[in-house]
Short mmCIF file of C-alpha atoms in Angstrom, two decimals:
data_model
loop_
_atom_site.label_atom_id
_atom_site.label_comp_id
_atom_site.label_asym_id
_atom_site.label_seq_id
_atom_site.Cartn_x
_atom_site.Cartn_y
_atom_site.Cartn_z
CA MET R 9 25.53 -35.69 33.73
CA THR R 10 22.56 -33.49 32.90
CA LEU R 11 22.69 -29.75 33.11
CA LEU R 12 20.83 -29.78 36.38
CA GLU R 13 23.26 -31.98 38.31
CA ARG R 14 26.06 -30.34 40.29
CA ASP R 15 29.66 -31.24 39.77
CA PRO R 16 30.99 -32.48 43.15
CA LYS R 17 34.45 -31.20 42.22
CA ALA R 18 33.23 -27.64 41.57
CA ALA R 19 34.85 -24.72 43.40
CA PRO R 20 33.32 -23.60 46.70
CA ALA R 21 30.57 -21.08 45.99
CA TRP R 22 28.80 -18.24 47.73
CA ARG R 23 25.04 -18.48 47.40
CA GLY R 24 23.06 -15.33 46.80
CA GLU R 25 19.66 -14.42 45.52
CA LEU R 26 18.56 -11.64 43.23
CA PRO R 27 15.05 -10.73 44.30
CA VAL R 28 13.19 -9.95 41.10
CA THR R 29 9.47 -9.42 41.09
CA SER R 30 7.84 -7.25 38.47
CA ARG R 31 4.40 -5.80 37.88
CA TYR R 32 3.98 -5.20 34.19
CA THR R 33 1.32 -2.89 32.87
CA PHE R 34 -0.46 -4.17 29.78
CA GLY R 35 0.19 -0.86 28.05
CA LEU R 36 -2.24 1.16 26.01
CA ALA R 37 -2.40 -1.45 23.26
CA GLY R 38 -2.29 -4.38 25.66
CA GLU R 39 -5.29 -3.10 27.58
CA ARG R 40 -7.34 -3.25 24.43
CA PHE R 41 -5.90 -6.54 23.16
CA PHE R 42 -6.32 -8.50 26.40
CA ARG R 43 -9.74 -7.05 27.23
CA ALA R 44 -10.96 -8.27 23.85
CA ILE R 45 -9.60 -11.74 24.62
CA GLN R 46 -11.05 -11.81 28.12
CA GLU R 47 -14.43 -10.22 27.55
CA GLU R 48 -15.20 -11.05 23.93
CA GLY R 49 -13.02 -14.00 22.98
CA ARG R 50 -11.68 -11.99 20.07
CA ILE R 51 -8.15 -11.44 18.74
CA LEU R 52 -7.50 -7.87 17.69
CA GLY R 53 -4.87 -6.31 15.51
CA THR R 54 -4.17 -2.77 14.35
CA ARG R 55 -3.85 -1.63 10.79
CA CYS R 56 -1.28 0.71 9.26
CA ASP R 57 -2.69 1.60 5.86
CA GLY R 58 0.45 3.49 4.85
CA CYS R 59 2.67 0.45 5.36
CA ALA R 60 -0.10 -2.06 4.45
CA ARG R 61 0.44 -4.09 7.63
CA THR R 62 -1.92 -5.56 10.18
CA TYR R 63 -0.11 -5.96 13.48
CA VAL R 64 -1.19 -8.87 15.70
CA PRO R 65 -1.22 -8.39 18.64
CA GLY R 66 -2.38 -4.84 18.01
CA THR R 67 0.03 -2.02 18.78
CA ILE R 68 -0.52 1.73 19.10
CA PHE R 69 2.31 2.49 16.68
CA CYS R 70 3.66 1.14 13.42
CA GLU R 71 7.22 -0.05 13.90
CA ARG R 72 7.99 0.78 10.28
CA CYS R 73 6.87 4.41 9.99
CA LEU R 74 6.35 5.16 13.71
CA GLY R 75 2.88 6.47 12.83
CA GLU R 76 0.10 6.25 15.40
CA LEU R 77 -2.30 3.35 14.89
CA ASP R 78 -5.93 3.61 16.02
CA LYS R 79 -7.67 1.39 13.49
CA TRP R 80 -8.41 -1.83 15.40
CA VAL R 81 -9.49 -4.89 13.45
CA ASP R 82 -10.80 -8.31 14.47
CA VAL R 83 -8.50 -10.81 12.75
CA GLY R 84 -10.67 -13.82 13.60
CA LYS R 85 -9.75 -16.92 15.54
CA VAL R 86 -8.29 -18.91 12.68
CA GLY R 87 -4.65 -18.70 11.69
CA GLU R 88 -2.10 -20.71 9.77
CA VAL R 89 0.69 -22.77 11.30
CA HIS R 90 3.80 -20.97 10.11
CA THR R 91 6.15 -23.31 11.94
CA TYR R 92 6.07 -25.63 14.95
CA THR R 93 8.23 -27.68 17.28
CA LEU R 94 7.74 -30.70 19.53
CA LEU R 95 8.95 -30.26 23.10
CA TYR R 96 10.23 -33.66 24.23
CA GLU R 97 12.37 -32.46 27.10
CA ALA R 98 10.51 -30.76 29.94
CA PRO R 99 11.91 -27.70 31.79
CA ASP R 100 13.05 -29.99 34.64
CA GLY R 101 15.17 -32.04 32.25
CA SER R 102 12.87 -35.07 32.17
CA GLN R 103 11.65 -36.69 28.96
CA ARG R 104 7.99 -36.52 28.02
CA GLU R 105 6.22 -39.52 26.51
CA THR R 106 3.98 -37.19 24.55
CA PRO R 107 5.59 -33.99 23.44
CA GLU R 108 4.06 -30.59 24.02
CA ILE R 109 3.49 -28.85 20.70
CA VAL R 110 4.09 -25.16 20.22
CA ALA R 111 3.67 -23.26 17.01
CA PHE R 112 3.86 -19.83 15.54
CA VAL R 113 0.35 -19.18 14.29
CA ARG R 114 0.08 -16.50 11.62
CA LEU R 115 -2.79 -14.04 12.13
CA GLY R 116 -2.92 -10.91 9.98
CA ASP R 117 0.70 -9.93 9.29
CA GLY R 118 1.70 -10.97 12.81
CA GLY R 119 0.43 -13.80 14.97
CA LEU R 120 0.96 -15.61 18.23
CA VAL R 121 3.36 -18.20 19.51
CA HIS R 122 1.08 -20.63 21.31
CA ARG R 123 0.33 -24.25 22.08
CA LEU R 124 -1.40 -26.62 19.70
CA GLY R 125 -3.96 -29.10 21.04
CA GLU R 126 -6.35 -31.83 19.86
CA VAL R 127 -3.75 -32.93 17.32
CA GLU R 128 -1.26 -35.81 17.09
CA PRO R 129 2.33 -34.99 16.12
CA GLU R 130 1.98 -37.15 12.99
CA ALA R 131 -0.92 -35.00 11.79
CA LEU R 132 0.99 -31.71 11.99
CA ALA R 133 1.75 -29.79 8.86
CA ILE R 134 3.09 -26.37 8.16
CA GLY R 135 0.37 -24.35 6.53
CA MET R 136 -2.51 -26.09 8.32
CA SER R 137 -5.37 -23.95 9.61
CA VAL R 138 -5.85 -23.82 13.35
CA GLN R 139 -8.41 -22.10 15.53
CA ALA R 140 -8.05 -20.53 18.96
CA VAL R 141 -9.81 -22.40 21.78
CA PHE R 142 -10.69 -20.04 24.63
CA LYS R 143 -11.27 -20.84 28.28
CA PRO R 144 -14.86 -20.45 29.46
CA ILE R 145 -15.46 -16.73 29.91
CA ALA R 146 -15.80 -16.99 33.70
CA GLU R 147 -12.28 -18.43 33.95
CA ARG R 148 -10.55 -15.85 31.78
CA GLU R 149 -8.28 -13.35 33.47
CA GLY R 150 -6.89 -11.20 30.69
CA SER R 151 -3.94 -13.45 29.95
CA ILE R 152 -2.49 -14.97 26.81
CA LEU R 153 -3.37 -18.28 28.50
CA ASP R 154 -7.06 -17.36 28.21
CA ILE R 155 -6.44 -19.06 24.88
CA VAL R 156 -5.90 -22.66 25.95
CA TYR R 157 -4.43 -23.69 22.60
CA PHE R 158 -5.06 -23.66 18.88
CA ARG R 159 -6.63 -26.76 17.31
CA PRO R 160 -6.84 -27.90 13.71
CA ILE R 161 -10.04 -27.21 11.79
CA MET W 2 40.74 14.84 14.00
CA SER W 3 38.41 15.62 11.17
CA MET W 4 34.86 15.46 12.43
CA ARG W 5 31.65 16.86 11.01
CA LYS W 6 29.47 19.36 12.84
CA VAL W 7 26.39 17.82 14.45
CA ALA W 8 23.25 19.62 15.59
CA VAL W 9 20.21 18.69 17.59
CA VAL W 10 17.26 19.56 15.36
CA GLY W 11 14.29 17.98 17.16
CA ALA W 12 13.25 16.84 20.62
CA GLY W 13 10.32 15.05 22.24
CA MET W 14 9.54 14.11 25.82
CA THR W 15 6.79 12.25 27.63
CA LYS W 16 5.54 13.28 31.03
CA PHE W 17 7.61 11.84 33.84
CA VAL W 18 5.21 9.94 36.08
CA ARG W 19 5.26 7.60 39.04
CA ARG W 20 3.69 4.72 37.19
CA ALA W 21 2.85 4.87 33.50
CA GLN W 22 0.12 2.74 32.01
CA GLU W 23 2.13 2.70 28.78
CA THR W 24 4.62 -0.11 28.28
CA ALA W 25 8.27 0.81 28.01
CA LYS W 26 8.16 0.52 24.25
CA GLU W 27 5.04 2.67 24.07
CA LEU W 28 6.81 5.37 26.08
CA SER W 29 9.79 5.13 23.73
CA TRP W 30 7.51 5.49 20.75
CA GLN W 31 5.72 8.53 22.19
CA ALA W 32 9.00 10.38 22.68
CA ALA W 33 10.39 9.29 19.29
CA HIS W 34 7.15 10.28 17.53
CA MET W 35 7.19 13.73 19.18
CA ALA W 36 10.85 14.28 18.27
CA LEU W 37 10.19 13.45 14.61
CA GLU W 38 7.13 15.70 14.50
CA SER W 39 9.05 18.56 16.11
CA CYS W 40 11.37 18.74 13.09
CA GLU W 41 8.87 17.49 10.50
CA MET W 42 10.86 14.37 9.73
CA THR W 43 9.71 10.81 9.08
CA MET W 44 11.42 7.47 9.60
CA ASP W 45 12.54 7.68 5.96
CA ASP W 46 14.87 10.49 7.03
CA ILE W 47 16.36 8.51 9.93
CA GLU W 48 19.47 6.55 9.01
CA ALA W 49 20.35 5.01 12.38
CA VAL W 50 18.97 4.74 15.90
CA CYS W 51 20.75 5.02 19.25
CA LEU W 52 18.94 3.86 22.36
CA GLY W 53 19.77 4.44 26.00
CA THR W 54 18.19 2.57 28.86
CA ALA W 55 19.67 1.77 32.26
CA PRO W 56 19.55 -1.57 34.12
CA ASP W 57 17.38 -4.15 32.40
CA SER W 58 15.94 -5.08 35.76
CA PHE W 59 13.78 -1.94 36.00
CA ASP W 60 11.74 -2.75 32.94
CA GLY W 61 11.81 -6.36 34.06
CA ILE W 62 13.09 -7.71 30.78
CA HIS W 63 16.60 -8.70 29.87
CA MET W 64 18.02 -7.40 26.61
CA ASN W 65 15.79 -4.41 27.12
CA GLY W 66 17.43 -2.58 24.23
CA GLU W 67 16.20 -5.19 21.81
CA TYR W 68 12.79 -5.22 23.48
CA LEU W 69 12.44 -1.45 23.05
CA SER W 70 13.81 -1.33 19.54
CA ASP W 71 10.47 -1.21 17.72
CA GLY W 72 9.23 1.71 19.81
CA ALA W 73 12.52 3.48 19.22
CA GLY W 74 12.20 3.18 15.45
CA ALA W 75 14.99 0.65 14.93
CA TRP W 76 13.18 -1.44 12.34
CA ARG W 77 15.68 -2.29 9.60
CA LYS W 78 18.08 0.42 10.74
CA PRO W 79 21.57 0.26 12.20
CA PHE W 80 20.76 0.20 15.92
CA MET W 81 22.83 0.27 19.05
CA ARG W 82 22.03 0.50 22.73
CA SER W 83 24.43 2.16 25.07
CA TYR W 84 24.50 1.71 28.78
CA VAL W 85 26.56 3.38 31.47
CA GLY W 86 23.96 3.27 34.25
CA GLY W 87 22.83 6.72 35.34
CA GLY W 88 25.30 8.27 32.93
CA THR W 89 23.44 6.74 29.99
CA GLY W 90 21.14 9.69 29.31
CA VAL W 91 24.05 11.96 28.47
CA PHE W 92 26.09 9.18 26.88
CA VAL W 93 23.48 8.15 24.30
CA PRO W 94 23.52 11.59 22.61
CA ILE W 95 27.34 11.29 22.54
CA GLN W 96 26.88 7.98 20.77
CA GLY W 97 24.45 9.66 18.37
CA TRP W 98 26.95 12.46 17.91
CA TYR W 99 29.80 10.19 16.83
CA HIS W 100 27.49 8.29 14.50
CA VAL W 101 27.00 11.59 12.65
CA ALA W 102 30.34 13.33 13.32
CA SER W 103 32.18 10.34 11.86
CA GLY W 104 30.42 10.77 8.54
CA LEU W 105 28.75 7.37 8.80
CA PHE W 106 25.19 8.75 9.03
CA ASP W 107 23.54 12.10 8.32
CA VAL W 108 20.47 11.81 10.56
CA VAL W 109 20.19 9.77 13.76
CA LEU W 110 17.32 9.27 16.17
CA VAL W 111 18.38 9.13 19.82
CA VAL W 112 15.93 7.66 22.34
CA ALA W 113 16.25 7.20 26.11
CA GLU W 114 13.66 5.36 28.17
CA GLU W 115 13.16 4.04 31.65
CA LYS W 116 10.19 2.37 33.26
CA MET W 117 11.15 1.94 36.88
CA SER W 118 7.71 1.16 38.20
CA SER W 119 7.69 -2.43 36.96
CA TYR W 120 10.07 -3.47 39.69
CA TYR W 121 8.16 -4.65 42.71
CA PRO W 122 7.81 -3.55 45.46
CA HIS W 123 10.33 -0.74 44.74
CA ALA W 124 13.02 0.03 42.19
CA GLN W 125 15.60 0.26 44.98
CA ALA W 126 15.58 -3.52 45.17
CA ALA W 127 16.96 -3.61 41.63
CA PHE W 128 20.08 -1.82 42.76
CA LEU W 129 20.88 -4.64 45.13
CA THR W 130 21.78 -6.62 42.02
CA ILE W 131 24.61 -4.29 40.96
CA PHE W 132 26.88 -4.80 43.95
CA ASP W 133 29.59 -7.38 44.54
CA HIS W 134 27.98 -10.64 45.55
CA THR W 135 30.40 -11.59 48.29
CA THR W 136 31.76 -8.38 49.79
CA GLU W 137 28.78 -6.03 49.52
CA ARG W 138 25.46 -7.71 48.80
CA PRO W 139 25.23 -9.60 52.10
CA LEU W 140 24.88 -6.13 53.74
CA LYS W 141 21.85 -5.42 51.52
CA PRO W 142 23.05 -2.09 50.15
CA ASN W 143 20.72 0.30 48.39
CA LEU W 144 21.53 3.55 46.64
CA LEU W 145 20.16 5.67 49.46
CA TRP W 146 22.67 4.55 52.00
CA ILE W 147 25.45 4.22 49.49
CA PHE W 148 24.97 7.90 48.66
CA ALA W 149 24.53 8.81 52.28
CA LEU W 150 28.09 7.58 52.79
CA GLU W 151 29.34 9.78 49.95
CA MET W 152 27.25 12.79 51.04
CA ASN W 153 28.58 12.60 54.57
CA ARG W 154 32.15 12.45 53.30
CA TYR W 155 31.52 15.43 51.00
CA MET W 156 29.93 17.50 53.79
CA SER W 157 32.61 16.63 56.31
CA THR W 158 35.54 17.27 53.95
CA TYR W 159 34.46 20.81 53.18
CA GLY W 160 32.31 21.69 56.19
CA ILE W 161 29.12 22.09 54.17
CA ARG W 162 25.83 22.56 56.03
CA LYS W 163 22.72 20.51 55.36
CA GLU W 164 20.60 23.65 55.04
CA ASP W 165 22.77 24.91 52.20
CA ILE W 166 22.52 21.60 50.38
CA ALA W 167 18.74 21.71 50.87
CA LEU W 168 18.70 24.94 48.81
CA VAL W 169 19.49 22.81 45.76
CA SER W 170 16.41 20.69 46.23
CA VAL W 171 14.25 23.76 46.86
CA GLN W 172 15.43 25.57 43.75
CA HIS W 173 15.16 22.57 41.45
CA LYS W 174 11.69 21.59 42.65
CA ARG W 175 10.55 25.21 42.29
CA ASN W 176 11.98 25.36 38.76
CA ALA W 177 10.17 22.13 37.93
CA ALA W 178 6.84 23.73 38.78
CA ASP W 179 7.17 25.41 35.37
CA HIS W 180 7.87 22.16 33.49
CA PRO W 181 4.79 20.61 31.88
CA CYS W 182 6.30 17.10 32.13
CA ALA W 183 7.42 17.34 35.77
CA LEU W 184 6.48 14.89 38.49
CA LEU W 185 7.55 16.80 41.62
CA GLY W 186 7.40 20.51 40.82
CA ASP W 187 6.49 22.59 43.86
CA PRO W 188 6.53 26.41 43.71
CA ASN W 189 6.20 26.76 47.47
CA ILE W 190 8.70 24.24 48.88
CA THR W 191 11.10 25.61 51.51
CA VAL W 192 14.39 24.61 53.09
CA GLU W 193 12.44 23.75 56.25
CA ASP W 194 10.31 21.30 54.26
CA VAL W 195 13.48 19.53 53.10
CA LEU W 196 15.07 19.52 56.55
CA ASN W 197 11.87 18.25 58.14
CA SER W 198 11.30 15.44 55.64
CA GLU W 199 11.69 11.83 56.70
CA THR W 200 15.28 10.70 57.25
CA LEU W 201 16.03 7.76 55.01
CA ALA W 202 19.72 7.16 55.66
CA TRP W 203 21.36 10.04 57.45
CA PRO W 204 22.25 12.59 56.10
CA VAL W 205 19.88 11.75 53.21
CA GLN W 206 16.27 12.80 53.76
CA ARG W 207 13.24 12.23 51.57
CA TYR W 208 13.40 15.60 49.78
CA ASP W 209 17.13 15.30 49.17
CA VAL W 210 16.34 12.53 46.66
CA SER W 211 14.77 12.45 43.19
CA PRO W 212 11.75 10.19 42.68
CA VAL W 213 11.71 6.91 40.77
CA SER W 214 9.78 7.59 37.59
CA ASP W 215 8.65 6.34 34.21
CA GLY W 216 9.33 8.34 31.06
CA ALA W 217 11.12 8.75 27.76
CA VAL W 218 12.92 11.47 25.79
CA ALA W 219 14.07 11.50 22.17
CA LEU W 220 16.21 13.74 19.97
CA VAL W 221 16.95 14.00 16.28
CA LEU W 222 20.62 14.68 15.46
CA ALA W 223 21.70 15.84 12.02
CA ALA W 224 24.81 16.66 10.04
CA GLU W 225 25.39 20.29 9.05
CA HIS W 226 24.06 20.12 5.48
CA VAL W 227 20.82 18.49 6.68
CA THR W 228 20.54 20.86 9.61
CA LYS W 229 20.65 23.89 7.33
CA ARG W 230 17.80 22.44 5.32
CA VAL W 231 15.50 21.63 8.25
CA THR W 232 15.92 24.45 10.75
CA ASP W 233 17.08 28.03 11.11
CA LYS W 234 17.63 27.50 14.84
CA PRO W 235 20.23 24.74 15.07
CA VAL W 236 21.73 23.86 18.41
CA TRP W 237 25.18 22.41 17.85
CA ILE W 238 26.88 19.76 19.92
CA GLU W 239 30.16 21.56 20.52
CA GLY W 240 31.89 19.24 22.93
CA VAL W 241 31.52 15.78 24.42
CA GLY W 242 33.40 13.90 27.09
CA TRP W 243 33.11 10.78 29.17
CA ASN W 244 35.30 9.12 31.74
CA LEU W 245 35.27 6.20 34.14
CA ASP W 246 36.93 6.03 37.54
CA THR W 247 37.60 2.84 39.46
CA ALA W 248 34.53 0.83 40.34
CA HIS W 249 35.96 0.15 43.80
CA TRP W 250 34.63 2.35 46.60
CA THR W 251 37.87 1.79 48.38
CA ASN W 252 39.95 3.32 45.60
CA ARG W 253 37.99 6.46 44.75
CA ASP W 254 37.90 10.02 46.12
CA LEU W 255 34.39 10.36 47.54
CA ALA W 256 34.58 14.10 48.16
CA TYR W 257 35.53 15.04 44.61
CA PRO W 258 34.41 13.40 41.32
CA ARG W 259 37.67 13.29 39.39
CA TYR W 260 36.01 11.33 36.57
CA VAL W 261 33.54 14.20 36.04
CA GLU W 262 36.47 16.62 35.84
CA TYR W 263 38.15 14.50 33.19
CA ALA W 264 34.94 14.16 31.18
CA ALA W 265 34.42 17.92 31.41
CA ARG W 266 37.99 18.73 30.38
CA GLN W 267 37.58 16.54 27.31
CA ALA W 268 34.39 18.38 26.38
CA TYR W 269 35.81 21.86 27.11
CA GLU W 270 38.83 21.18 24.97
CA MET W 271 36.68 20.02 22.07
CA ALA W 272 34.44 23.08 22.43
CA GLY W 273 37.42 25.44 22.73
CA ILE W 274 36.31 26.57 26.18
CA LYS W 275 39.07 28.09 28.30
CA GLU W 276 37.02 29.68 31.07
CA PRO W 277 33.99 27.52 31.72
CA ARG W 278 32.57 29.75 34.46
CA LYS W 279 32.27 32.60 31.94
CA GLU W 280 31.51 30.61 28.82
CA ILE W 281 28.83 28.22 30.13
CA HIS W 282 25.55 30.12 30.41
CA ILE W 283 23.33 27.27 31.61
CA ALA W 284 24.41 24.21 33.57
CA GLU W 285 22.38 21.03 33.89
CA PRO W 286 24.50 18.92 36.24
CA TYR W 287 23.14 15.55 37.25
CA ASP W 288 21.07 15.87 40.42
CA PRO W 289 19.57 12.57 41.58
CA PHE W 290 20.42 13.83 45.08
CA ASP W 291 20.77 17.50 45.97
CA TYR W 292 24.40 17.19 47.08
CA LYS W 293 25.24 15.50 43.76
CA ALA W 294 24.45 18.71 41.84
CA LEU W 295 27.06 20.47 44.00
CA HIS W 296 29.55 17.61 43.75
CA HIS W 297 29.21 17.71 39.98
CA LEU W 298 29.41 21.51 39.62
CA GLU W 299 32.79 21.26 41.34
CA GLY W 300 33.94 18.39 39.11
CA LEU W 301 32.80 20.40 36.10
CA GLN W 302 35.07 23.27 37.25
CA LEU W 303 32.01 25.53 37.54
CA ALA W 304 32.71 26.03 41.26
CA ASP W 305 35.72 25.67 43.53
CA ARG W 306 35.89 22.54 45.64
CA GLY W 307 33.42 22.69 48.48
CA GLN W 308 32.05 26.03 47.22
CA ALA W 309 29.22 25.03 44.85
CA ALA W 310 26.53 25.56 47.50
CA GLN W 311 27.50 29.23 47.50
CA LEU W 312 26.18 29.51 43.92
CA TYR W 313 22.74 28.74 45.34
CA VAL W 314 23.15 30.91 48.43
CA ASP W 315 24.21 33.89 46.28
CA GLY W 316 21.53 33.38 43.63
CA VAL W 317 24.05 32.70 40.84
CA ALA W 318 22.38 29.35 40.19
CA ALA W 319 18.85 30.77 40.05
CA ARG W 320 17.01 30.81 36.75
CA ASP W 321 17.70 34.56 36.44
CA GLY W 322 21.19 34.30 37.97
CA ASP W 323 24.54 34.60 36.23
CA MET W 324 24.80 30.84 35.66
CA PRO W 325 21.40 29.18 35.98
CA VAL W 326 21.65 25.60 37.25
CA CYS W 327 18.99 23.08 36.29
CA PRO W 328 16.41 25.56 34.98
CA SER W 329 14.52 22.43 33.86
CA GLY W 330 13.89 21.47 37.46
CA GLY W 331 16.39 18.64 37.22
CA LEU W 332 15.90 15.12 38.39
CA LEU W 333 14.85 16.39 41.82
CA GLY W 334 11.88 18.19 40.32
CA VAL W 335 11.09 16.79 36.87
CA GLY W 336 11.74 13.20 37.90
CA ASN W 337 14.35 10.50 37.44
CA PRO W 338 13.52 7.82 34.89
CA ILE W 339 17.24 7.06 34.75
CA ALA W 340 18.35 7.24 31.12
CA ALA W 341 15.46 9.50 30.12
CA ALA W 342 16.35 11.95 32.91
CA GLY W 343 19.83 12.49 31.50
CA LEU W 344 18.52 13.03 27.98
CA MET W 345 15.91 15.40 29.42
CA LYS W 346 18.83 17.69 30.31
CA ILE W 347 20.02 17.70 26.69
CA ALA W 348 16.45 18.41 25.54
CA GLU W 349 16.29 21.27 28.06
CA LEU W 350 19.44 22.86 26.62
CA PHE W 351 17.95 22.46 23.14
CA TRP W 352 14.77 24.28 24.16
CA GLN W 353 16.58 26.90 26.24
CA LEU W 354 19.12 27.76 23.53
CA ARG W 355 16.34 28.05 20.96
CA GLY W 356 14.33 30.31 23.25
CA GLU W 357 11.53 27.73 23.37
CA ALA W 358 11.55 26.88 27.08
CA GLY W 359 8.36 28.78 27.85
CA GLU W 360 7.88 29.55 31.53
CA ARG W 361 11.30 28.04 32.21
CA GLN W 362 13.12 30.28 29.75
CA VAL W 363 16.41 31.59 31.08
CA PRO W 364 16.63 35.34 30.32
CA GLY W 365 19.40 36.97 28.31
CA GLN W 366 19.38 34.70 25.24
CA PRO W 367 21.88 32.14 26.49
CA LYS W 368 24.33 30.92 23.88
CA ARG W 369 25.92 27.90 25.46
CA GLY W 370 24.95 25.19 27.92
CA LEU W 371 26.36 22.08 29.52
CA ALA W 372 24.62 18.88 30.58
CA GLN W 373 26.19 16.14 32.64
CA ALA W 374 25.18 12.78 34.00
CA TRP W 375 26.78 10.31 36.32
CA GLY W 376 26.24 6.75 37.39
CA ASP W 377 27.26 3.22 36.41
CA LEU W 378 28.84 2.00 39.66
CA MET W 379 28.93 5.66 40.83
CA GLN W 380 32.15 6.24 38.89
CA VAL W 381 31.22 7.46 35.42
CA GLY W 382 30.88 11.03 34.19
CA THR W 383 29.31 12.01 30.86
CA VAL W 384 29.28 15.59 29.55
CA VAL W 385 27.78 17.34 26.52
CA ILE W 386 28.24 21.03 25.65
CA MET W 387 25.77 22.62 23.28
CA GLY W 388 25.71 26.04 21.69
CA ARG W 389 24.03 28.10 19.02
#
């Protein structure tokens, strides 16, 4: 029995719903970070010189010293695969023939968890360089999915 | 019990607003940053962090404490989130207090945050999720009509008039006009305005209720030897108390908050207070609704049962009265970002007792104040007494 099948011997249950819909602001840092992705196809970080860290995505504060950060830097589109996984089971419980690949891509001292594309599972390697592939500018909407995936270079 | 003395040495507060552009963690950081600057400390001085935030559903992220931890300064520090619903804002400084009083840490950063505007279309819908799924939720309860039931019982038990309860809202919103961070300050509001406002769930009308808000507040707490080094105006935490009543509506006295009384008695005993009405110079009872301030003043033993409204009628509760109540402007006037609103009351006592409350300053150099919050499933009381 998979997780998604109901046990016919289960106790009678009351069905209820929790209505949860949220509108999230991007935040002061997020406004800057996502506008750069949408309008310029750039990935921005912020620099804390005192702690010698470049935060990606950029933040308005350093989590180490709680200092204010206003030095924005373009960290480029190329990062390094820090680790990855192959998603064989889909969210609905079915098996995929070709796994989806997600990776943590190091950019600056931070990075992004994102999809990898244009690569076969056999060719994956930790430490490989990958580059962000953006949607055409007209289709971007200020979302992390404006980056379609990262591909090897 | 052998416990160390603990003082509040710094405080910071964001504006309370309807809908902040800042993320929840950015709000937390702003308050934390201000608190550190106020006492010229850095994160190197902070040994542990206590965070208070109310239901995860407001911010729209589960494990909200962990989500907010970077903005609250928790990086590589002992960190703990506390949560007792609306009571959180006065519980999290208690948590900070015992971190220091116990001897475990010398300096603790306390942060409380709430971003209620994320919930769509209105934060009230989040409260639907706190009720029993089979006996209560099918009736689609919200806090407005839940409190309307309690308010009606309170009014009926003691024969209290709506116009006297409305005085609470008027005074708090007028006080808030002097608070630079306030959302709903109004120097000209009248009892008629309150009585003529839209009825939401009788007897609760629009101006009987505090607004949903976004905001954050932070404090720095320190042990005595550190306090002496960093400030010549320490404000000591002299007493703390907290208490939970039954979570069942059916099993609780709705006209009198016994759990607030027990929390207050714990705090009075610790502070060595025998006659609270003489020894408390400023009261900041929790006022998400105007009648709740009265309800709580009675539980706190600062008024006889059913008599708290008289403090407003007689002017005792006014900012220049014998026992000013909510000189900050309270939740009704400053705003109600749940956990942050409770900690705002502690920050207000800190500023008032140091003589730094500006236009809001209570005259006569007050020496001792009390802040209280309430919430959870409407059955928790949290109390802090501070003095100089």
